[in-house]
XYZ file of C-alpha atoms in Angstrom:
472
model
C -13.900 -19.513 24.839
C -11.627 -18.593 21.641
C -8.809 -20.199 22.864
C -10.312 -23.405 22.193
C -11.062 -23.154 18.544
C -8.959 -22.655 15.551
C -10.093 -20.128 13.077
C -9.521 -21.308 9.417
C -9.895 -18.310 6.700
C -9.462 -18.261 2.743
C -9.719 -15.307 0.106
C -11.460 -14.757 -3.001
C -9.650 -11.476 -4.064
C -11.047 -9.179 -6.796
C -8.703 -6.596 -8.576
C -9.867 -4.376 -11.178
C -7.164 -4.037 -14.029
C -5.585 -0.779 -15.502
C -6.313 -1.205 -19.067
C -7.326 1.209 -21.608
C -10.502 -0.522 -22.776
C -13.014 -3.118 -20.944
C -12.535 -6.548 -21.267
C -14.716 -7.753 -24.136
C -15.224 -4.314 -25.993
C -13.585 -0.649 -26.714
C -15.485 1.122 -24.181
C -13.095 3.318 -21.992
C -12.220 1.437 -18.748
C -12.233 4.345 -16.570
C -13.645 5.464 -12.859
C -15.692 8.241 -12.047
C -17.069 9.290 -15.229
C -20.815 10.521 -15.707
C -23.019 7.370 -15.195
C -23.682 5.369 -18.263
C -21.498 6.955 -20.419
C -18.860 4.414 -21.219
C -21.523 1.489 -22.360
C -22.211 -0.159 -25.559
C -24.601 -2.864 -26.498
C -22.131 -5.945 -25.482
C -22.118 -3.680 -21.945
C -25.862 -4.098 -22.232
C -26.535 -7.538 -23.015
C -28.277 -6.640 -26.094
C -29.267 -9.770 -28.270
C -26.664 -10.179 -30.874
C -23.873 -8.320 -29.308
C -20.555 -10.052 -29.636
C -17.784 -9.849 -27.267
C -14.235 -9.489 -28.186
C -11.645 -10.083 -25.826
C -9.328 -7.114 -25.094
C -5.407 -8.850 -25.795
C -4.122 -5.861 -23.007
C -5.986 -7.726 -20.489
C -3.983 -11.261 -20.836
C -0.848 -9.335 -20.422
C -1.628 -7.401 -17.298
C -3.270 -10.439 -16.025
C -0.430 -12.746 -16.662
C 2.040 -10.149 -14.780
C -0.155 -10.577 -11.798
C 0.082 -14.323 -12.023
C 3.897 -14.305 -12.107
C 4.233 -11.696 -9.054
C 2.304 -14.203 -6.883
C 4.446 -16.998 -8.234
C 1.637 -19.146 -10.230
C 2.145 -21.451 -12.926
C 1.000 -19.537 -16.310
C -1.181 -22.514 -18.338
C -0.385 -22.180 -21.910
C -4.129 -22.729 -22.728
C -7.042 -21.058 -20.944
C -10.867 -20.472 -21.952
C -13.646 -18.575 -20.846
C -16.853 -20.087 -19.545
C -20.461 -18.449 -18.903
C -21.447 -18.121 -15.156
C -25.281 -17.932 -15.041
C -27.066 -16.068 -12.435
C -29.831 -13.106 -12.679
C -29.274 -9.979 -11.240
C -30.129 -6.482 -12.088
C -26.283 -5.508 -12.237
C -25.877 -8.644 -14.939
C -27.843 -7.462 -17.782
C -27.214 -10.651 -20.342
C -28.121 -13.126 -17.215
C -24.228 -14.641 -16.962
C -20.922 -13.362 -16.466
C -17.901 -14.051 -18.302
C -15.164 -15.555 -16.295
C -12.711 -18.642 -16.177
C -14.052 -21.862 -14.430
C -12.814 -25.163 -16.194
C -9.623 -23.663 -17.643
C -8.188 -20.663 -15.675
C -5.094 -18.579 -16.513
C -3.055 -19.361 -13.381
C -2.860 -21.958 -10.903
C -0.473 -23.341 -8.149
C 0.792 -19.907 -6.854
C 1.965 -18.916 -3.376
C 3.115 -15.796 -1.480
C 5.181 -16.423 1.669
C 4.805 -13.899 4.612
C 7.730 -12.078 5.463
C 6.653 -11.720 9.059
C 6.682 -15.151 9.717
C 7.769 -16.963 6.744
C 4.369 -18.968 6.436
C 3.297 -19.747 3.017
C -0.049 -18.941 1.668
C -0.864 -20.861 -1.239
C -2.930 -19.683 -4.499
C -5.274 -22.250 -5.556
C -6.085 -20.127 -8.728
C -6.143 -16.889 -10.406
C -8.723 -16.315 -13.240
C -10.088 -13.342 -15.552
C -13.429 -12.501 -15.642
C -15.510 -9.366 -16.334
C -16.858 -6.744 -13.411
C -20.747 -6.052 -13.070
C -22.525 -2.983 -13.078
C -23.263 -0.880 -10.236
C -26.388 -0.519 -8.345
C -27.128 3.023 -6.612
C -29.404 2.825 -4.099
C -31.272 6.047 -3.475
C -34.146 5.781 -1.047
C -36.693 2.982 -2.269
C -35.152 3.566 -5.703
C -32.318 1.534 -7.170
C -30.128 2.943 -10.305
C -27.993 1.073 -12.468
C -24.596 2.319 -13.948
C -23.081 0.216 -16.595
C -19.764 2.004 -16.828
C -18.385 -0.420 -14.535
C -20.121 -3.500 -16.569
C -17.711 -5.394 -18.340
C -14.489 -4.032 -16.577
C -11.503 -6.654 -16.630
C -10.943 -8.215 -13.215
C -8.713 -11.350 -11.876
C -10.009 -13.136 -8.993
C -7.422 -14.986 -6.853
C -8.818 -17.611 -4.934
C -6.246 -19.037 -1.957
C -6.173 -21.915 -0.180
C -7.419 -21.589 3.271
C -4.208 -21.172 5.121
C -4.703 -17.986 7.267
C -5.095 -18.431 10.827
C -6.522 -14.897 11.684
C -6.903 -11.359 10.880
C -3.194 -10.476 11.063
C -1.918 -12.864 8.209
C -4.929 -11.494 6.070
C -4.376 -7.815 6.108
C -0.444 -8.470 5.688
C -1.168 -10.560 2.376
C -3.908 -8.092 1.230
C -1.162 -5.278 2.005
C 1.255 -7.137 -0.188
C -0.641 -7.849 -3.031
C -1.898 -4.218 -3.290
C 1.408 -2.602 -3.057
C 3.048 -4.849 -5.435
C 0.185 -4.768 -7.881
C 0.167 -0.896 -7.836
C 3.853 -0.581 -8.166
C 3.456 -2.952 -11.132
C 1.198 -0.741 -12.577
C -1.688 -3.794 -12.760
C -4.210 -2.140 -10.693
C -4.678 0.839 -8.549
C -6.136 -1.325 -5.888
C -8.200 1.383 -4.407
C -10.454 -0.873 -1.621
C -12.644 2.457 -1.215
C -13.569 2.615 -4.622
C -13.994 -1.279 -5.070
C -10.992 -1.879 -7.518
C -9.807 -4.417 -4.992
C -12.380 -6.597 -3.050
C -11.924 -9.188 -0.335
C -14.341 -11.813 0.315
C -13.601 -13.759 3.550
C -14.405 -17.485 3.735
C -14.096 -18.317 7.542
C -15.078 -21.278 9.378
C -13.741 -22.322 13.116
C -13.204 -25.867 14.680
C -11.732 -27.343 17.970
C -8.125 -28.610 17.060
C -8.360 -32.186 16.002
C -11.855 -32.187 14.594
C -13.289 -32.031 11.330
C -13.185 -28.557 9.503
C -16.258 -26.761 10.348
C -19.054 -25.185 8.007
C -17.536 -22.095 6.236
C -19.200 -18.755 5.478
C -18.155 -16.007 3.249
C -18.542 -12.435 4.418
C -18.710 -9.462 1.593
C -18.834 -5.933 1.280
C -15.797 -4.501 3.327
C -14.332 -1.449 2.237
C -10.994 -1.446 4.270
C -8.217 -3.211 5.955
C -9.899 -2.579 9.365
C -13.140 -3.494 8.283
C -11.757 -6.678 6.860
C -10.110 -7.210 10.401
C -13.135 -6.264 12.373
C -15.483 -8.665 10.233
C -13.022 -11.550 11.043
C -13.058 -11.221 14.249
C -16.723 -10.453 14.714
C -17.893 -13.533 12.543
C -15.200 -15.863 14.298
C -16.671 -14.969 17.410
C -20.237 -15.495 15.892
C -19.827 -18.825 14.762
C -17.858 -20.035 17.953
C -21.052 -18.521 20.347
C -23.487 -20.870 17.634
C -21.033 -23.815 18.295
C -21.340 -23.341 22.043
C -24.780 -22.969 22.284
C -25.010 -26.425 20.474
C -26.406 -24.766 17.306
C -25.010 -25.280 13.733
C -23.478 -22.971 11.600
C -24.983 -22.602 8.235
C -22.852 -22.062 4.841
C -24.269 -18.717 3.597
C -23.204 -15.628 2.294
C -23.020 -12.185 4.537
C -22.282 -8.875 4.381
C -19.999 -6.627 6.633
C -22.449 -3.826 8.240
C -20.159 -0.998 9.455
C -23.326 0.888 11.427
C -23.479 -2.076 13.211
C -20.025 -3.737 13.287
C -21.771 -7.198 12.716
C -21.655 -9.476 9.843
C -25.448 -9.945 8.319
C -27.116 -12.987 6.564
C -27.617 -12.123 2.696
C -28.464 -15.555 1.012
C -27.781 -19.086 1.286
C -24.340 -19.633 -0.492
C -24.473 -21.035 -3.593
C -22.236 -24.263 -4.805
C -20.536 -24.300 -8.543
C -23.552 -26.284 -9.845
C -25.714 -23.920 -8.986
C -24.499 -21.182 -11.627
C -24.729 -24.084 -14.460
C -20.959 -22.902 -15.918
C -20.429 -23.903 -19.704
C -18.004 -22.628 -22.198
C -18.339 -19.372 -23.683
C -18.902 -20.139 -27.304
C -18.392 -16.430 -28.659
C -14.559 -16.612 -27.429
C -11.893 -18.246 -28.370
C -9.221 -20.002 -25.558
C -6.372 -17.849 -24.611
C -2.701 -19.322 -25.698
C 0.104 -18.546 -23.913
C 3.998 -18.866 -25.867
C 7.057 -18.981 -23.977
C 8.515 -15.849 -25.947
C 4.999 -13.461 -24.403
C 5.643 -15.010 -21.022
C 9.527 -13.766 -20.829
C 8.254 -10.678 -22.036
C 6.109 -9.988 -19.429
C 8.066 -11.512 -16.918
C 10.936 -8.985 -17.930
C 8.537 -6.017 -17.316
C 7.960 -6.555 -13.613
C 10.367 -4.375 -10.972
C 11.763 -5.167 -7.944
C 8.404 -5.288 -5.922
C 8.169 -3.177 -2.600
C 8.091 -6.135 -0.273
C 11.083 -7.449 -1.867
C 12.571 -3.747 -1.704
C 11.904 -3.644 2.045
C 13.951 -6.626 2.895
C 16.669 -5.758 0.816
C 16.722 -2.326 2.524
C 16.882 -4.042 5.713
C 20.047 -6.507 4.414
C 21.882 -3.765 2.754
C 21.187 -0.274 4.570
C 20.421 -1.855 8.108
C 17.063 -0.223 8.092
C 14.285 -1.647 10.584
C 11.587 -3.285 9.719
C 9.103 -0.551 10.346
C 11.593 2.285 8.187
C 11.578 -0.286 5.114
C 7.916 -0.772 5.509
C 7.076 2.693 5.439
C 9.602 3.604 2.563
C 8.173 1.241 0.266
C 4.419 2.169 0.808
C 4.072 4.045 -2.067
C 5.593 4.377 -5.489
C 6.446 8.067 -5.063
C 8.327 7.114 -1.841
C 10.139 4.470 -3.343
C 11.557 6.627 -6.240
C 12.395 9.202 -3.690
C 14.300 7.307 -1.547
C 16.195 5.180 -4.699
C 16.637 8.498 -6.079
C 18.413 9.897 -3.258
C 20.304 7.622 -2.176
C 21.750 7.013 -5.856
C 22.940 10.665 -5.572
C 24.617 10.662 -2.433
C 24.728 7.272 -0.732
C 23.374 8.178 2.777
C 20.880 5.701 2.826
C 20.425 6.114 6.884
C 20.255 9.685 6.913
C 18.059 9.979 3.583
C 15.703 7.691 5.255
C 15.443 9.595 8.469
C 14.735 12.623 6.888
C 12.049 10.941 4.803
C 10.363 9.760 7.952
C 10.664 12.641 10.357
C 10.160 15.970 7.624
C 9.183 14.439 4.456
C 5.986 12.599 5.531
C 4.881 15.529 7.629
C 5.126 17.862 4.604
C 3.130 15.077 2.695
C 0.158 16.059 4.889
C -0.245 20.056 3.106
C 2.049 19.180 -0.416
C 1.984 16.669 -3.080
C 5.108 14.665 -3.186
C 7.153 16.461 -6.169
C 10.525 16.612 -4.817
C 13.132 16.244 -7.197
C 15.456 13.083 -5.834
C 18.750 14.631 -6.653
C 17.850 17.872 -5.168
C 16.770 16.486 -1.855
C 19.703 14.264 -1.610
C 22.119 17.452 -1.712
C 20.048 18.698 0.958
C 20.308 15.889 3.256
C 24.171 15.780 2.374
C 24.793 19.408 3.358
C 22.872 18.921 6.578
C 25.180 15.662 7.096
C 28.568 17.453 6.135
C 27.615 20.114 8.798
C 27.304 22.877 6.516
C 23.950 23.867 6.853
C 21.885 23.161 10.250
C 19.093 20.825 10.843
C 16.478 24.247 11.202
C 17.812 25.560 7.540
C 17.470 22.144 6.220
C 13.870 21.940 7.046
C 13.445 25.587 5.835
C 14.982 24.434 2.458
C 12.693 21.304 2.108
C 9.779 23.080 2.333
C 10.841 25.251 -0.073
C 11.446 22.083 -2.300
C 7.962 21.184 -2.099
C 7.141 24.146 -4.339
C 9.742 24.955 -6.681
C 13.359 22.856 -7.321
C 16.457 24.968 -7.277
C 19.959 24.649 -6.393
C 20.071 23.634 -2.723
C 23.812 25.191 -2.322
C 23.061 28.081 -3.935
C 19.775 28.497 -2.152
C 21.807 27.913 1.278
C 24.474 30.594 0.184
C 21.811 33.147 -1.133
C 19.757 32.914 2.244
C 22.911 33.157 4.518
C 22.411 29.660 5.678
C 25.914 28.285 5.441
C 27.467 27.113 8.946
C 30.324 28.925 10.262
C 33.007 26.526 10.286
C 36.201 29.012 10.823
C 37.511 28.414 14.177
C 38.820 31.967 14.276
C 35.591 33.520 13.641
C 33.895 31.415 16.260
C 36.722 31.877 18.815
C 36.056 35.940 18.379
C 32.213 35.595 18.668
C 32.825 33.312 21.826
C 35.069 35.855 23.174
C 32.956 38.655 22.555
C 29.908 36.919 24.433
C 32.126 36.348 27.486
C 32.688 40.207 27.653
C 29.027 40.896 27.289
C 27.763 42.414 30.530
C 24.954 40.454 30.931
C 27.724 37.420 31.137
C 29.947 38.741 33.635
C 28.246 37.076 36.666
C 27.817 34.031 34.509
C 31.239 33.770 33.689
C 32.117 34.204 37.568
C 29.653 31.570 38.542
C 31.079 29.226 36.371
C 34.470 29.945 37.138
C 33.462 29.516 40.846
C 32.149 26.071 39.823
C 28.835 26.055 38.841
C 28.373 24.538 35.704
C 25.087 25.255 35.195
C 25.956 28.802 33.807
C 27.411 26.953 31.098
C 24.083 26.517 28.985
C 23.513 30.608 29.481
C 26.515 31.353 28.265
C 26.612 29.121 25.219
C 23.188 30.400 24.357
C 24.736 34.279 24.027
C 27.615 32.991 21.746
C 25.340 31.188 19.573
C 23.499 34.035 18.924
C 25.927 36.361 18.258
C 26.886 33.511 15.679
C 23.424 33.457 14.132
C 22.733 29.842 15.271
C 25.085 28.689 12.332
C 27.909 27.251 14.010
C 28.336 23.487 15.314
C 27.361 23.794 19.059
C 29.913 21.033 20.175
C 32.727 23.210 18.155
C 31.369 26.339 19.957
C 31.524 24.555 23.416
C 34.935 23.465 23.023
C 35.881 26.421 22.085
C 34.360 28.345 25.129
C 35.397 25.630 27.764
C 39.090 26.542 26.402
C 38.286 30.355 26.923
C 37.324 29.864 30.356
C 39.963 28.044 31.372
C 42.301 30.738 30.374
C 40.344 32.900 33.002
C 40.979 30.585 36.020
């Protein structure tokens, strides 16, 4: 049924900005404080309270626009979006409607190269948080006035995979550039999905907006569910209504909330208490120079320069901590592939139990010692676990704990000869000399045990074969 329809998706993404204070007052912008401790008459919409724009918001929002390849307008202004709801005490939201800060942006999806166009990014304030307990509803004004940007995309997505890829890039980029912590589960990044379906060649369908999704998994399920719901309606000869719906995790369904409003329902008009935002070239250059190489850009560079797979590069750039560890490590040891393998195989496993506080230089020395054959992989894993709790000189630690590999061939030869003379090895030696290759592993095990496992097995094997050949 679904193969005969095309899905059209656009996003409205709300991102709370990492600023020290709220958008239009001096209250702290801080998550998790005791309810209603970060509020003032401006937050509460009390009569006579006049907003004052926090200039810090301008820089953070401009950086977000540049990251998403937007045109930064040299003149933008605030408007009032009027609606009544308990989470908006003054009866309107300060936003940008007529003259947004950023327009005409885009982001190219690395997986396909498809371009997702961004219509605009505008600044606005967040609403208060409603807390439902039984039949009672409580209001926490700590969130009221927290600075947001809303990213409005064109309807360029065709499936949930593209949506999640786009959101993942935005999330990683904004976290790394210190724009937002983008914690979807805490609401600092929220995506509303506008979705419609139609048969190819026919007119665009009626869209719905789905809210209340707290994870990429929920977004994926909501897109699939709403697509199927709309197709089922059309197949039954019914119509899709323009409405706002919410995602219900328990039932795995989108549920009707209200008929979707149009812009004229909000009676937008210019905010009289705030001056326009003016952006000059010097300011724009300063913000542009503060943008680091972004995670998805690094991932592509890791593939080009270091030969890493898409999967490896994606994992290494999944957090600022891993990026900094990898960059610092390869700067110290110039072993990009081996360092990647150690991070993906061993570091990630230890991160389940420990905080990532590794000194990249110490970790680089550890990887180098293993690659140079000076310590075994087992010894390396033991040292790595210790490095998660304290920093130290890795070579000195290996020496102090008798972890250095035995590289002297005469010492290895002596151990091999001793192993071959063991009474428990006499039958295995005879069997090997008689053509039974299977006993070689047994003999190797006895030699490695005498060497304390601190010799390269390939070197031990070569010496053992040479010694056995002298007995033929």
